[in-house]
Amino acid sequence: MSQSTPKNAGPPNWAISFFRRFCNDHLCDAVLGDMLELYNRRFTKAGKRKADWLFIWNVIQFLQPFALKKTKKSQNSNTAAMFKNYLKVAWRSMGRQKMYTSIKIGGFALGIAACILISLFIRQELSYDNFYGNGDRIYRAYNEFASEGEVNKWTSFPAPTAGIFKADFPEVVKAGRLIPYPGWFNAGSNLFRRGDQVQNTYEEGFAYADQSLIDILRIPMVYGQTENALADPYSIVISKTVADKYFPDEDPVGKPIILNNDEKTPYKVGGVMQDFPNNTHLQYDYLITLTGLEFWEGEQTSWCCWNYNIYFELQPGTAPKELETKLLAVRDTHYVGHLEKNGDQSAEEVKKNHFFRLQPIAEVYLYSDGIHSNVETGDIQFVWLFGGVAFFVLLLACINFINLSTAKSANRAKEVGMRKVVGSFKIHLVRQFLAESTLYSLVSFLVGVLLAWIGMPFFNQLADKSLTIPWLEWWFIPTLFGSAVLVGILAGLYPAFYLSAFKPIDVLKGSLSSGSKSSRMRSIMVIFQFTTSVVLIIGTFIIYRQMQYILNKRIGFDKEHVVLIQGANTLGDRVKTLKTELASLAGVQNAAISGYLPISGTKRDGNPFWREGKSKEDKAVGAQRWYVDSDYMGTLGMKLVDGRNFIQGMAADSSSIIVNQAFVREFGFENPVGERIQNWKPYTIIGVVEDFHFESLKGKIEPLTMVYGEWGDVVSVKVSSSNMKEVLASIKGVWDDFAPNQPMRYSFLDESYARMYEDVQTMGRVFTTFAVLAIVVACLGLFALSAYMVEQRGKEISIRIVLGASGRVIFNLLTLNFIKLVFISLLLAIPLGWYLMKSWLDDYTYRTEITWEIFVLSGLIALGIAVLTISFESIKASRMNPIKSLRSE
């Protein structure tokens, strides 16, 4: 039938399109042809307008239910039924292959549990200081001094700096100061009690702060007003936790607080603040006001001493880099001016090399590596390390899934072939296999979440955190579900396309069976698994050796059996009598008074030194200045290499000084004893102490000096190791006589030293745990592959046994290929592990050596585990009864 119409005549195009869209495909062309022929006759007799209306009416009339295309609802119904069938087939497949299913899900679940735990850790680390409403405008200032190839960074500034920044630069809305340094008067830790009580309690978390710092951080108050919480002299803000402890169910604002038994200078509670969140670098329970406070005469206007951290709130739109350039005017006018006024020869060098920098508050916690401060910080490299380990463990689990899926391809080949013969398209098979992998992933995620929940306490101990599973967070369940689907699809893509690509004719001929046993891709994946595992093993050994090197290295003092008694400063002059009585106890070898100790977190006092009379000619040498008594070096086992020690009661020793070897080298002294140097006053060098480490082994030993002083907040007691319990009881008895209202607090020097390296210990625990986890995951896959190989080669093995092959021959036949893969992994892992761990050790000035036996031992462990894993199935196969396998032949 003709579908032609007179020239320039025809029904509306939209009506034809509408008809084609909704009419059933097998009726569309035939019916439309008849309708167009009818339209032509009507056009000739009645004209175009009437023909158009009648055509539209015919379209409407014809689109009855029988003629319509299948609706979207019916399509969705078919799709849902098909998807349901996919899941049913997948579930049956899982049930038929219990061992492979268990390994797939178990490996996946381990990787998922690791990812969940580490993702929560990373989320916690990245959230630090991101909760301030004006956080994008809050910055911390720090100094940068670059000279002779070394860059030093630190956060302390002189007292007047913040006020000058605020006054001279309109970009600065507010500037607030913080003194977080332990041992700086009442910063750090103190004995604390209410004004109406006599019992003291040791508390930590004290810092000095300006009222403007509270304004910048917008710290919310439970009691009192944010605007004036630290506005009055001798006021203190306490946290809600402290208020609940000491002032339960009452408003403590205005009530007196006594620190360190100093009743002459009571503090008044100016406010109760909400506890600082866990995810901030500012972790304080007590903020002591700086209002009206001057630590010594002229301290608040002097540029001599650098003790204040400074935080800014900037105007919106301020460019920090441009402001840094403007801040150089303060450096030149005030700091350089101060140096020039005092004739300090370092003034010109300061102009060239000293800069003021601004750091966003959100970067303080993770991006402060190399910036010396005294606030809690993390390390972005540690975050990346955790993330990388989690990624690789999950990747190993995915590789197991892919390997096992492709290894079982021969078992699925007939299924694929038959489906294609009866009309299945490749896309349908891909969907089926992706549905299977997604189902595996969903089940694995359920098991993985359960494992993460069970393992959370162990992980918190491992990483020194207090994380919880965020069950009630709105994003948690959707994220898990979305991740399960995504991981399932990604892990199933290769097996899905690999399996769906089988050709029916090859399947029916049986030519796929042999090819599936030695897949090149599977070999590559096994190599990747064991390469990753060996790198983790190497890392574990080297981190452990570095930790042992740090803890056992000769560090220049004896840290063993030294008891540190804190809070002795509250006794005033009686601390000398306490020391004498402690030294007379049986089992006590020596005792000393000083708050300056060779462990991080104790008192420090950096000072400039010159040769006497050369302060206006020579550049200053920076060094620590510690106050110690005559028994300090004997108690801590330090060694004098030249000169003498302090002598108690010798008046001349008030102007004497002992220096370390690094100080001698810095000054270039050949015969240092008797040399005259000056700080704020002149000293005579009477002795040289052997260099000892008083900070982390990451840095070199810096110059240090000791001057005589019989005061401090710590009494160090050297005790014998034979009767530690009895000696401690005797020490406590003496302490109770001196301070009946103050519980004795003590620690051991070696434990405090070890805590300096908690980050290394944490990294070691992480590497050990995840190295074991990676090995377990890899061995699960290797076990399943070896079991599958035995299954596939069962008849071949039986025939070999019948022909006389020994168990050893069968064992070698089944294990040799896998052992080759492990050896290839070792060749790849050893240089990679060496490079990565060498880069890590480069952060330490004092470090262990990377020796060949580490790699040999790591390789033997990996090889031994692999052989043991394979051996179970190999030995089982070598001892099998060939009749059972050959019965069907």
Coordinates of C-alpha atoms in Angstrom, one line a residue, residues 63 65 134 143 186 222 327 330 356 423 493 537 697 763 830:
L63 CA -4.4 3.2 20.9
P65 CA -4.6 -1.5 25.5
N134 CA 34.7 31.7 61.7
N143 CA 58.4 32.2 63.1
N186 CA 51.3 27.8 86.6
V222 CA 28.0 27.0 80.6
L327 CA 54.2 42.0 59.3
V330 CA 56.9 44.9 63.0
F356 CA 56.5 35.8 60.5
G423 CA 19.4 -16.5 23.6
L493 CA 33.8 -6.0 36.7
I537 CA 56.7 -7.3 57.0
L697 CA 66.3 11.4 68.6
M763 CA 53.3 3.0 63.8
I830 CA 62.8 -5.9 48.7

